[in-house]
PDB file of C-alpha atoms in Angstrom:
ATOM      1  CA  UNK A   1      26.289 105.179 105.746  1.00 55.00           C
ATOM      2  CA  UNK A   2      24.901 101.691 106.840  1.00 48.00           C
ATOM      3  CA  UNK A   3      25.431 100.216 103.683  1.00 55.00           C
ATOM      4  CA  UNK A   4      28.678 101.589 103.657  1.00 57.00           C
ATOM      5  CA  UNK A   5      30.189  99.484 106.326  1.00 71.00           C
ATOM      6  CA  UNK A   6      33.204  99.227 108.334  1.00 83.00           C
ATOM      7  CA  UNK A   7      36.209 101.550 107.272  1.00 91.00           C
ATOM      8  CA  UNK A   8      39.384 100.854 108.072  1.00 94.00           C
ATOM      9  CA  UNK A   9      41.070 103.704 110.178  1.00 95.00           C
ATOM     10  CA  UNK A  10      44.843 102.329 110.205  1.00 97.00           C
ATOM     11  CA  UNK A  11      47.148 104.927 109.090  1.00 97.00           C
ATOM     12  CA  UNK A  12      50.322 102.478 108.976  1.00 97.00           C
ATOM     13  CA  UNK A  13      53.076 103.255 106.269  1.00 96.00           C
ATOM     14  CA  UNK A  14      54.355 100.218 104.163  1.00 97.00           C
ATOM     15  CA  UNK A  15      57.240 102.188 103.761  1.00 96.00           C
ATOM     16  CA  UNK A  16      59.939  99.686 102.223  1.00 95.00           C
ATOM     17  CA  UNK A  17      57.297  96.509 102.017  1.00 97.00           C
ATOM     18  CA  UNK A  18      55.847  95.001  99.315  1.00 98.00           C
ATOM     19  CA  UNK A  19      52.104  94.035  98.359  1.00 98.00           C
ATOM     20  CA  UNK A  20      50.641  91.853  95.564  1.00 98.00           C
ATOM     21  CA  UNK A  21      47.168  92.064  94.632  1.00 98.00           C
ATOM     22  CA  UNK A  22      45.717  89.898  92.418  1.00 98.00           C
ATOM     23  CA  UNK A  23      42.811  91.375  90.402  1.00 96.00           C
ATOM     24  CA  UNK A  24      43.759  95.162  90.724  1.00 96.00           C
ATOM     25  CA  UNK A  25      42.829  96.740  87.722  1.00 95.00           C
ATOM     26  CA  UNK A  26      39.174  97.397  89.008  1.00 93.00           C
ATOM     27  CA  UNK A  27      36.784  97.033  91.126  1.00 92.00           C
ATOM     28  CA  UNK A  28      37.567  96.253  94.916  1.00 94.00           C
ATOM     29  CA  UNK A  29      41.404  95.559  93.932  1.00 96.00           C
ATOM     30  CA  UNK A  30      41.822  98.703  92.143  1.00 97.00           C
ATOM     31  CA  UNK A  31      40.754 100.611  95.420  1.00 97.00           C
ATOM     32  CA  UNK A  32      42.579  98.363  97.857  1.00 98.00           C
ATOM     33  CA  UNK A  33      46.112  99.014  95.244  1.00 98.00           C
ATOM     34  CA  UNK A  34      44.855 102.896  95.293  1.00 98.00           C
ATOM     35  CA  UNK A  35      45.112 103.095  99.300  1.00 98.00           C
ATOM     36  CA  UNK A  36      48.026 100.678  99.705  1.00 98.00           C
ATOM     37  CA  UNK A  37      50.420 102.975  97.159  1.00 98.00           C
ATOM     38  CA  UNK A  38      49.784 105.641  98.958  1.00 98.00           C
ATOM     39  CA  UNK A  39      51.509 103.459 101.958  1.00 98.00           C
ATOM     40  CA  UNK A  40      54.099 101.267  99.926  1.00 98.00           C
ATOM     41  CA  UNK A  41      55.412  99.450  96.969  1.00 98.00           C
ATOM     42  CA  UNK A  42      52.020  97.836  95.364  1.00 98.00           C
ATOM     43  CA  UNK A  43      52.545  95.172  92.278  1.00 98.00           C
ATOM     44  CA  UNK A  44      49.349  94.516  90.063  1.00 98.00           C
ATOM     45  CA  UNK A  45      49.230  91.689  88.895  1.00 98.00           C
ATOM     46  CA  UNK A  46      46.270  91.004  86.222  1.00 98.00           C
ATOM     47  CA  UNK A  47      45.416  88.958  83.190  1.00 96.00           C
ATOM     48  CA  UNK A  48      44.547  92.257  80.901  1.00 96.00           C
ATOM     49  CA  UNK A  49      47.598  94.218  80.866  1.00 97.00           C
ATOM     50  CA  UNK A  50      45.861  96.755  79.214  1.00 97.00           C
ATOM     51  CA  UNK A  51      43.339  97.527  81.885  1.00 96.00           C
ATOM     52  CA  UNK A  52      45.668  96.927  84.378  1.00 98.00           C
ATOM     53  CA  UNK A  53      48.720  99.812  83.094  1.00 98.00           C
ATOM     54  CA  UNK A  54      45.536 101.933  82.612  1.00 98.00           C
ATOM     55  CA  UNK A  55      44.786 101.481  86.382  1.00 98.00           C
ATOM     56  CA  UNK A  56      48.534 101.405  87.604  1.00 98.00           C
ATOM     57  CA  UNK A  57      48.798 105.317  86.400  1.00 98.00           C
ATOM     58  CA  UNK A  58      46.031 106.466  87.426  1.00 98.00           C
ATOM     59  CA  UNK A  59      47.073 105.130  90.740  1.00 98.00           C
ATOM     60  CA  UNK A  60      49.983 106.792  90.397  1.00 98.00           C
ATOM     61  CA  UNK A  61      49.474 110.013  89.299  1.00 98.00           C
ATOM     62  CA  UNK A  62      46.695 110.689  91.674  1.00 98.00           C
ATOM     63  CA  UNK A  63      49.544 109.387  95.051  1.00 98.00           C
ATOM     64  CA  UNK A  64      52.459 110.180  93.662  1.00 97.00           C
ATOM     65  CA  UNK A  65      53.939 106.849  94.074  1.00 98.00           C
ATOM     66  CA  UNK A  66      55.733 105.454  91.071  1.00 98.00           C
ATOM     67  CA  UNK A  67      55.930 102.211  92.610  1.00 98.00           C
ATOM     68  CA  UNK A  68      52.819 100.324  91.309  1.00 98.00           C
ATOM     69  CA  UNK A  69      54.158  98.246  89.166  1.00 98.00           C
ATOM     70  CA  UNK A  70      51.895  95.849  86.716  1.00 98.00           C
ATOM     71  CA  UNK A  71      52.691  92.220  86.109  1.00 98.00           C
ATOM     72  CA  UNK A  72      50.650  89.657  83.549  1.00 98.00           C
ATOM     73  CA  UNK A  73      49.024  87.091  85.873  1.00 98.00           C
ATOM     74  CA  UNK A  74      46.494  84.809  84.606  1.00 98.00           C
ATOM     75  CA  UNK A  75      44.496  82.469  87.099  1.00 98.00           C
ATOM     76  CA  UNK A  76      43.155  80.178  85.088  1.00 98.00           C
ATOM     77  CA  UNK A  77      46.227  79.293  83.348  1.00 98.00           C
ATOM     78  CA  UNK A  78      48.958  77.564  85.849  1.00 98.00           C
ATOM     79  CA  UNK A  79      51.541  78.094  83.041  1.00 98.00           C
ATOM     80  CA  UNK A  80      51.211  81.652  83.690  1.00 98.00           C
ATOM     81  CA  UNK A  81      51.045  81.648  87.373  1.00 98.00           C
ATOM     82  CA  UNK A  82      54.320  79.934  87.753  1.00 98.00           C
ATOM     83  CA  UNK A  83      55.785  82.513  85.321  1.00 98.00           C
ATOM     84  CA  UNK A  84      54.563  85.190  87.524  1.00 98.00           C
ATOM     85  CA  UNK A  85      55.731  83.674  90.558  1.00 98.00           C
ATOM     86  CA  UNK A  86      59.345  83.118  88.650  1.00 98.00           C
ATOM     87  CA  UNK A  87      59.765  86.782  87.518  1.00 98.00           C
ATOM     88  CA  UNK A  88      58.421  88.153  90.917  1.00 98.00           C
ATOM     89  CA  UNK A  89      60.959  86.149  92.823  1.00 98.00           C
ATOM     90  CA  UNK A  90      63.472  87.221  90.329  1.00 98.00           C
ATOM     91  CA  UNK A  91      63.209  90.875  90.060  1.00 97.00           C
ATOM     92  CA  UNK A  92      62.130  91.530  94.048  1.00 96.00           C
ATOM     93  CA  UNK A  93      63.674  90.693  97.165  1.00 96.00           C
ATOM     94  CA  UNK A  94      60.999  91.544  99.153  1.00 97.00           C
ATOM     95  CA  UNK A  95      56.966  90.673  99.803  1.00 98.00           C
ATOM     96  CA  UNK A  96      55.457  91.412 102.679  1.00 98.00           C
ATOM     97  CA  UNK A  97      51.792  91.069 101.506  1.00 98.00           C
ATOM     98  CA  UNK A  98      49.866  88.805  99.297  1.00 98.00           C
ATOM     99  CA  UNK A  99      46.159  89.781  98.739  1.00 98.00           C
ATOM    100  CA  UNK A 100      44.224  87.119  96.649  1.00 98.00           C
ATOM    101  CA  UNK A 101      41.546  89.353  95.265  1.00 97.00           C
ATOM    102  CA  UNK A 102      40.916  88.064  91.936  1.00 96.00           C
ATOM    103  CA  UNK A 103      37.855  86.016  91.215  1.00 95.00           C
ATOM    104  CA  UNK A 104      35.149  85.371  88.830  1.00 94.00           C
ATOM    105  CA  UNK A 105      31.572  84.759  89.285  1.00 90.00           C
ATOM    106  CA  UNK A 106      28.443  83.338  87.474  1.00 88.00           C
ATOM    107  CA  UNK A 107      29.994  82.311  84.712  1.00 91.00           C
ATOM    108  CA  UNK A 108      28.686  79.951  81.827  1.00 93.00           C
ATOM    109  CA  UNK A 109      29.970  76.320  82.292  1.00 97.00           C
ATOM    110  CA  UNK A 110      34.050  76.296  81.235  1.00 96.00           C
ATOM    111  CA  UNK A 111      37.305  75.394  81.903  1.00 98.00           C
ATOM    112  CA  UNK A 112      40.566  76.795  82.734  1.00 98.00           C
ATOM    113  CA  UNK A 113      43.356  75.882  80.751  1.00 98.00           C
ATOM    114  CA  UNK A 114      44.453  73.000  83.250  1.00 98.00           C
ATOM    115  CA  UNK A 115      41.105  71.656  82.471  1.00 98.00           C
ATOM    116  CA  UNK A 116      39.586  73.300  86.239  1.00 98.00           C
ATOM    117  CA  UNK A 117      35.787  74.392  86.345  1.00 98.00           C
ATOM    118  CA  UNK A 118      36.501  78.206  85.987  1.00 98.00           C
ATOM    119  CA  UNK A 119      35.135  79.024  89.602  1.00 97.00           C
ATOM    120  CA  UNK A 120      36.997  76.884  91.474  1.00 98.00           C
ATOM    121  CA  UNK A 121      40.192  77.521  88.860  1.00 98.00           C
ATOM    122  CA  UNK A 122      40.216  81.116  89.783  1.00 98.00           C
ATOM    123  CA  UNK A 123      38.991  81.327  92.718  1.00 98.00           C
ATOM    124  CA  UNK A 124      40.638  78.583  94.807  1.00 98.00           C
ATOM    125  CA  UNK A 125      43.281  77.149  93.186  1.00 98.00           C
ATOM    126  CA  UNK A 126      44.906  79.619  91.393  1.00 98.00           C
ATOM    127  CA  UNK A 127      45.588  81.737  94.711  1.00 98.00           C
ATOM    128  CA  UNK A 128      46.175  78.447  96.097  1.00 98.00           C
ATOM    129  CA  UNK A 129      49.158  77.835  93.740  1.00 98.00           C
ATOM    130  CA  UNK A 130      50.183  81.174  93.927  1.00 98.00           C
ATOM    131  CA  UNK A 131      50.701  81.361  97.704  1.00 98.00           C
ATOM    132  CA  UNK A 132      52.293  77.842  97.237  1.00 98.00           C
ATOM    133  CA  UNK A 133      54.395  79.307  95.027  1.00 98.00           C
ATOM    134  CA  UNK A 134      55.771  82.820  97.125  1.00 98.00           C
ATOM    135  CA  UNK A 135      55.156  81.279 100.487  1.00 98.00           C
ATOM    136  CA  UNK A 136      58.927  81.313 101.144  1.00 98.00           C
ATOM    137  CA  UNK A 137      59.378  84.496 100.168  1.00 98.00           C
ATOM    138  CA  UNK A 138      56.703  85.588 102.871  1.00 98.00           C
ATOM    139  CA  UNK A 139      58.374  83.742 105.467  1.00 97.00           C
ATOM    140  CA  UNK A 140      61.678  85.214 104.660  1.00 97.00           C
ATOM    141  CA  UNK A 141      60.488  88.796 104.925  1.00 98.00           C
ATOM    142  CA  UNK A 142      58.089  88.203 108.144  1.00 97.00           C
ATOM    143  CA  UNK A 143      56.047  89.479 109.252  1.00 97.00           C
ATOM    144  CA  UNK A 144      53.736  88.846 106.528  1.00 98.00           C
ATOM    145  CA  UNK A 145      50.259  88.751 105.571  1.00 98.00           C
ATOM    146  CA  UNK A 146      47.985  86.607 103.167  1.00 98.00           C
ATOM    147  CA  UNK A 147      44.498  87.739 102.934  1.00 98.00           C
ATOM    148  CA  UNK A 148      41.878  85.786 100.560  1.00 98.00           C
ATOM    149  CA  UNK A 149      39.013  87.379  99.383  1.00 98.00           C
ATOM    150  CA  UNK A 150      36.073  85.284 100.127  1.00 97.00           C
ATOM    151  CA  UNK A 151      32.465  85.854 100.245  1.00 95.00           C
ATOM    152  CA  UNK A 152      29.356  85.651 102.674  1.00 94.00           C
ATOM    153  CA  UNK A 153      28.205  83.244  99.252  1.00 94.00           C
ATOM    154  CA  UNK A 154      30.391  80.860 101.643  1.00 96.00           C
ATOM    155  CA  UNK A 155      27.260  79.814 103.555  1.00 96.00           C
ATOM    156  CA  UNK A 156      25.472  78.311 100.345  1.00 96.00           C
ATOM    157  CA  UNK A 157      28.698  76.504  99.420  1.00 97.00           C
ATOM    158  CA  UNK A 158      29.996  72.765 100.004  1.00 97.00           C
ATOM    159  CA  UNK A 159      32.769  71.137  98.545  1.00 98.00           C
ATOM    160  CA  UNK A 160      31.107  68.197  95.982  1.00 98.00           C
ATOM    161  CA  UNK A 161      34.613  66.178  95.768  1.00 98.00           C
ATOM    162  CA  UNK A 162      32.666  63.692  93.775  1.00 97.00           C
ATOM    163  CA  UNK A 163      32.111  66.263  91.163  1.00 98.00           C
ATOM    164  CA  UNK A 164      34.636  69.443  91.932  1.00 97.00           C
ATOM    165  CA  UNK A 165      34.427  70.170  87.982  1.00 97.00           C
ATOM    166  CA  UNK A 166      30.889  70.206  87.777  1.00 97.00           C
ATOM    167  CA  UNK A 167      30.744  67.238  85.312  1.00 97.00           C
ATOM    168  CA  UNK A 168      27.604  65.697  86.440  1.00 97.00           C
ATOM    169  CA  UNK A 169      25.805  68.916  86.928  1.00 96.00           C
ATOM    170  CA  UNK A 170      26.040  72.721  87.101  1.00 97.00           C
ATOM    171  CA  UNK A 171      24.909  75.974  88.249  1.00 95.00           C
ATOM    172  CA  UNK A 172      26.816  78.812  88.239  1.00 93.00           C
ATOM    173  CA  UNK A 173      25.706  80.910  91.492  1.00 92.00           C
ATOM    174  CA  UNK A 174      26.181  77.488  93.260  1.00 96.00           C
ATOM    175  CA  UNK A 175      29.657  77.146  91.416  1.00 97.00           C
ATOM    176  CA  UNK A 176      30.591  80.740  93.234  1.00 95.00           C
ATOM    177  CA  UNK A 177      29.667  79.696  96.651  1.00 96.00           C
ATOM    178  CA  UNK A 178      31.520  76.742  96.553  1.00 98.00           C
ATOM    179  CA  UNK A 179      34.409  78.683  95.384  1.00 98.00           C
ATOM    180  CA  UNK A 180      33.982  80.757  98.069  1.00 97.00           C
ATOM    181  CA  UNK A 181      33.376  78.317 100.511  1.00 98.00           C
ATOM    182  CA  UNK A 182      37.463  76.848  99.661  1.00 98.00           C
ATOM    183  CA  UNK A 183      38.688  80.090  99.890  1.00 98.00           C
ATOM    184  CA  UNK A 184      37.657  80.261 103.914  1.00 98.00           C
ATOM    185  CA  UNK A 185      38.544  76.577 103.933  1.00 98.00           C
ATOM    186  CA  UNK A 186      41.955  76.855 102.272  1.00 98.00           C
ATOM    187  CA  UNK A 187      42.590  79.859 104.583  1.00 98.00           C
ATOM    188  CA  UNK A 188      41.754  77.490 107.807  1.00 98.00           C
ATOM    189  CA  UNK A 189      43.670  75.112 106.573  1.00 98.00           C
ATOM    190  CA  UNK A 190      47.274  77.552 105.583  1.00 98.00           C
ATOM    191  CA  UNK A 191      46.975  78.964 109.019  1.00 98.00           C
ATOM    192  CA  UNK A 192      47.084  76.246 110.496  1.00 97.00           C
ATOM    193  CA  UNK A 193      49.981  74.587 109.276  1.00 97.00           C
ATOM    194  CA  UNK A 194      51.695  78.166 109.618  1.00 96.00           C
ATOM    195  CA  UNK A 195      51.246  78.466 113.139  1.00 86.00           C
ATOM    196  CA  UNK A 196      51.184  74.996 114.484  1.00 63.00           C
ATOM    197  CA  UNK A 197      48.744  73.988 117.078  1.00 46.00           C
ATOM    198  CA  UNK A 198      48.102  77.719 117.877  1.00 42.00           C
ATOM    199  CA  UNK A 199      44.906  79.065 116.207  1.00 43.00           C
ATOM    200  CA  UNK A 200      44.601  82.646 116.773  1.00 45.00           C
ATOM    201  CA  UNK A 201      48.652  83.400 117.637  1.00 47.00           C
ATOM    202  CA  UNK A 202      51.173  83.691 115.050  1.00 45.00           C
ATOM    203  CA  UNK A 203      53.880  81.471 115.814  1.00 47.00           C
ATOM    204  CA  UNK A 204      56.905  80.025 114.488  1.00 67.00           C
ATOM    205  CA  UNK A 205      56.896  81.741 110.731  1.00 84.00           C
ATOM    206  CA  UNK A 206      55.463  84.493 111.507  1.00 95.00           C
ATOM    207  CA  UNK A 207      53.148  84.399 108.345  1.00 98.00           C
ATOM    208  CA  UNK A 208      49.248  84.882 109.334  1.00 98.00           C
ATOM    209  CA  UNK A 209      46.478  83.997 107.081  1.00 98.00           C
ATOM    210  CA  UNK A 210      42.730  85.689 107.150  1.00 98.00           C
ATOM    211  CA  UNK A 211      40.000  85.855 105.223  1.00 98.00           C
ATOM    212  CA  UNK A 212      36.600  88.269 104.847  1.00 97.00           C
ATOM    213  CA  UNK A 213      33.659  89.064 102.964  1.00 95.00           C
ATOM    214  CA  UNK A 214      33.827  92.849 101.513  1.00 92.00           C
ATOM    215  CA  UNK A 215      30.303  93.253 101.346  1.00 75.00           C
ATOM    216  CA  UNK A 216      27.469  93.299  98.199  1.00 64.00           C
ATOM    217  CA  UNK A 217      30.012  95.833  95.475  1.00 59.00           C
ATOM    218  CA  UNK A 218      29.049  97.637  92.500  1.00 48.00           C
ATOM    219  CA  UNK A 219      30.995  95.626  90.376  1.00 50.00           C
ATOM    220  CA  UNK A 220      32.250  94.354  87.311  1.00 52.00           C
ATOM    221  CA  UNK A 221      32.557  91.083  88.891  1.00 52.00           C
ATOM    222  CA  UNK A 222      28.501  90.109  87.854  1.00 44.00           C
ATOM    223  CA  UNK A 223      29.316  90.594  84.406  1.00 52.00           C
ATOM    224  CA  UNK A 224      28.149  87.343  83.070  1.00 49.00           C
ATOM    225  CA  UNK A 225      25.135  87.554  84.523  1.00 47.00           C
ATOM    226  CA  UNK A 226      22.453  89.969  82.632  1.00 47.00           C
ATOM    227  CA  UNK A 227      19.734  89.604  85.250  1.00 55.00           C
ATOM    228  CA  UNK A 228      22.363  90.303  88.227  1.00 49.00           C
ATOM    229  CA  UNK A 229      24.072  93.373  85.753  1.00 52.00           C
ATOM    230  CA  UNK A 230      20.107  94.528  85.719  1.00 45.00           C
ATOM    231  CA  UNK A 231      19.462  94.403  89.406  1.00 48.00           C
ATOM    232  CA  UNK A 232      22.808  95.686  90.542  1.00 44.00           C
ATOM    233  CA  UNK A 233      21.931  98.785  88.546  1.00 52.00           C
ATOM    234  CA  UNK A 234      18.561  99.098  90.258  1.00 45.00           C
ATOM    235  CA  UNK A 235      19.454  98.542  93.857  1.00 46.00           C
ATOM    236  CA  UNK A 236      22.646 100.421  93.251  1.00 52.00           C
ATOM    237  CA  UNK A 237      22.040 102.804  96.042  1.00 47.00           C
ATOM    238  CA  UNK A 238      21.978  99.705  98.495  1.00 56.00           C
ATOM    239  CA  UNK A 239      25.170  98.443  97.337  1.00 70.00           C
ATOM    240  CA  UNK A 240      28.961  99.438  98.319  1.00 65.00           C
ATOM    241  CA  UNK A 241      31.307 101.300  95.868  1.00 85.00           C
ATOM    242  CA  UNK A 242      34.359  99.392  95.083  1.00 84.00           C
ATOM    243  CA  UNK A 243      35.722 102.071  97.695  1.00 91.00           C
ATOM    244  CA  UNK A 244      33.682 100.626 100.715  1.00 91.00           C
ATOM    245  CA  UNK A 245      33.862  97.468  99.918  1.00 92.00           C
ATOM    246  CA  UNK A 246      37.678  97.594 100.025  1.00 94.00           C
ATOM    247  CA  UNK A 247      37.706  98.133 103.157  1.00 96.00           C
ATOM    248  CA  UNK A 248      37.922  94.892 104.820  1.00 97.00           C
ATOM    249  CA  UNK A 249      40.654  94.183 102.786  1.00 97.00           C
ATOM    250  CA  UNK A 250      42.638  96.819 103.348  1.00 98.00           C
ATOM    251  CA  UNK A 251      41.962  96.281 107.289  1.00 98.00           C
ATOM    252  CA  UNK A 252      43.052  92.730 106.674  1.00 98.00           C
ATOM    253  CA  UNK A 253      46.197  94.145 105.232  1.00 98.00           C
ATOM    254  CA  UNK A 254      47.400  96.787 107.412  1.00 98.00           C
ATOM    255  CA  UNK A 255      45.563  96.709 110.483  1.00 98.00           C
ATOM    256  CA  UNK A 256      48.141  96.664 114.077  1.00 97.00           C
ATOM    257  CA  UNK A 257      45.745  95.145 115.775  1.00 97.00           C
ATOM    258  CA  UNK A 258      45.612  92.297 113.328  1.00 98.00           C
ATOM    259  CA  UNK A 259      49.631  91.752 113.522  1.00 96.00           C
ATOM    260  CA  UNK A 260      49.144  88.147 115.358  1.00 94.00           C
ATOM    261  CA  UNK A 261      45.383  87.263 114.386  1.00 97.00           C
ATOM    262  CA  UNK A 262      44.950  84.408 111.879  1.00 98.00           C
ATOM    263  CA  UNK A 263      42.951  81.691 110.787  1.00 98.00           C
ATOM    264  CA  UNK A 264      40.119  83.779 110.824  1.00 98.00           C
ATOM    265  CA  UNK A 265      37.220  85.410 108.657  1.00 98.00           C
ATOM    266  CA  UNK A 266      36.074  89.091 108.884  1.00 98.00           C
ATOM    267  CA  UNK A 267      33.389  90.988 107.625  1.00 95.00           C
ATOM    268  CA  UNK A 268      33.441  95.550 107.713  1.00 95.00           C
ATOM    269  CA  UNK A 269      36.505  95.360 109.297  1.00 96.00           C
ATOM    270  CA  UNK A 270      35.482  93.029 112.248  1.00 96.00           C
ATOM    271  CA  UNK A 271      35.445  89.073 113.031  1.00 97.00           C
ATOM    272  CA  UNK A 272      32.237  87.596 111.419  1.00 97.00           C
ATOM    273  CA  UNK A 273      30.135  84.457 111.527  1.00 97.00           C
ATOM    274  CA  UNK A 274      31.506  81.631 109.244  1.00 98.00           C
ATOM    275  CA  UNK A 275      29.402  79.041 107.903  1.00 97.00           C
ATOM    276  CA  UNK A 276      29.924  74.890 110.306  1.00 98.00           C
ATOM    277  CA  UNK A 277      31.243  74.119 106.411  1.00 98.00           C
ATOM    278  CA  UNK A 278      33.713  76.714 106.881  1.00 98.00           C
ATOM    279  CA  UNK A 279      34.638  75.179 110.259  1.00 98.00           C
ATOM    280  CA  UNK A 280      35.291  71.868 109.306  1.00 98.00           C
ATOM    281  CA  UNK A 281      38.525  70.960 109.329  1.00 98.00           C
ATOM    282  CA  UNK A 282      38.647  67.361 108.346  1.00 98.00           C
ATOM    283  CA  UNK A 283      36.791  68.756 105.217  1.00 98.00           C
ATOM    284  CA  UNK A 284      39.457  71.743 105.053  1.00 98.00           C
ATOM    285  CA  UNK A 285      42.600  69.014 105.330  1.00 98.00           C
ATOM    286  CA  UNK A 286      41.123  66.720 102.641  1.00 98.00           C
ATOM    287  CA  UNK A 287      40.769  69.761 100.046  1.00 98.00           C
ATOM    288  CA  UNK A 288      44.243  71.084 100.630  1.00 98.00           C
ATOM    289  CA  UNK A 289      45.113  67.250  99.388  1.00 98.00           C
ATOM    290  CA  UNK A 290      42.654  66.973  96.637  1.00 98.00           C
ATOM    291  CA  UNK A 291      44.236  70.749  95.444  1.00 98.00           C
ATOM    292  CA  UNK A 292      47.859  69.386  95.586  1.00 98.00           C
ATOM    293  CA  UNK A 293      47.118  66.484  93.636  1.00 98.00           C
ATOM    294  CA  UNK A 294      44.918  68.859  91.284  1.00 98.00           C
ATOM    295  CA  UNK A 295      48.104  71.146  90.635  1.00 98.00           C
ATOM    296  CA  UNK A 296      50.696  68.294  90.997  1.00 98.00           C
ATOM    297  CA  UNK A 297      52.623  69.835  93.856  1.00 98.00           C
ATOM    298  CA  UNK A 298      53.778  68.498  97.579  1.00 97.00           C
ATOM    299  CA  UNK A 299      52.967  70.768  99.865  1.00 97.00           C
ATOM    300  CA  UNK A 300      53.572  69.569 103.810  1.00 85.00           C
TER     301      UNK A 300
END
């Protein structure tokens, strides 16, 4: 039970709202799209199609909700996210929630297809283009939610804008926290020029922003790693299921009390501790310039 964690206790219906989730065909997505269909209209959006019409119907036979609806999204390919975000805006009239779940982690030194180290491709800014991309959408349909997935790997992050590509040198756990480290950054950063000078109030869109850590998850998402793959099998019993550690992000998602937070970081479904480098905001205003001129967009 103490590894476990927070659970989120919020029974409210999505009934007529819309959710993407990025990532959902396993792990911590697949259980955050499993509890969210059995409140509202949940799209999957995924790079293996496969996988991810394999987890839509289990989803839906099991909550009766025919609504989960899958939808080819690949991160690490900008060609594909702004086909994504094309067909979504043309085929629904509605989103109400954007959960940026995907990520990778520990992978061997590569590229995405836009020539982006593969951590901070994925990770950062690939959700970074996608919420750039359906941010209107959100404000139309307020109020709305974005929730990044981030990590407590924040800590051991720091943004290297001398080397964001990991050019001059490389590791890959290090390559994760930095990741991690923009997601809380980036977060900072998009509630902020949401809301104005208000912090912690949702203002004039109406759009809030958060972030969290879900917890150490017996996942797929150390895959690359053999020696991690060996020791999450052996200290299984002291990590989450996929379940508990989609908690948080559910919380993040549907939580009342949460209807005018933002800007903020939370950890089993409560406010954590985030890292000074996830509190500084010159550092957080300078990488939401570096990522525009990364993905050659204007984004005030």
């Amino acid at each position: 039970r103490y590894v476990a964690g927070g659970q989120c206790k919020s029974t409210a219906k999505l009934e007529g709202k819309v959710v993407i989730i990025t990532g959902a065909n396993t792990g911590i997505g697949k259980e955050t799209a499993r509890d969210l269909a059995r409140r509202g209209k949940v799209i999957v959006a995924c790079r293996d199609i496969a996988k991810a019409e394999a987890a839509a119907s289990e989803i839906r036979t099991e909550t009766g909700n025919q609504q989960v609806i899958v939808k080819k999204l690949d991160l690490a390919d900008t060609k594909s996210i702004r086909e994504f975000a094309e067909k979504f805006l043309a085929e629904e009239k509605e989103l109400h929630i954007l959960i940026n779940n995907a990520g990778v982690m520990l992978c061997p030194y590569s590229k995405t297809a836009d020539g982006f180290e593969m951590h901070l491709g994925v990770n950062h800014l690939g959700h970074f283009l996608l919420t750039f991309l359906l941010l209107d959408r959100l404000k139309q349909c307020a109020p709305a939610r974005i929730v990044n997935v981030s990590s407590l790997a924040h800590h051991g992050g720091r943004i290297r804008f001398h080397d964001l590509h990991g050019e001059k040198s490389y590791n890959c756990g290090l390559a994760y926290c930095h990741s991690k480290l923009a997601n809380v950054l980036f977060t900072r950063e998009l509630a902020r020029r949401l809301q104005g000078k208000s912090q912690r109030r949702a203002g004039c869109t109406n759009v809030t922003a958060n972030a969290l850590h879900p917890g150490s998850v017996h996942s797929e998402l150390v895959r690359h790693s053999f020696l991690m793959t060996w020791l999450w099998k052996i200290f299984s019993f002291f990590l989450k299921t996929p379940r508990e550690g989609a908690q948080t992000s559910i919380y993040c998602a549907v939580a009342e009390e949460l209807d005018s937070v933002t800007g903020q970081y939370f950890s089993d479904c409560r406010p954590a501790y985030v890292s000074p480098r996830g509190r500084d905001d010159e550092t957080a205003k300078k990488l939401w310039s570096v990522s525009c001129d990364l993905l050659g967009i204007q984004w005030d």
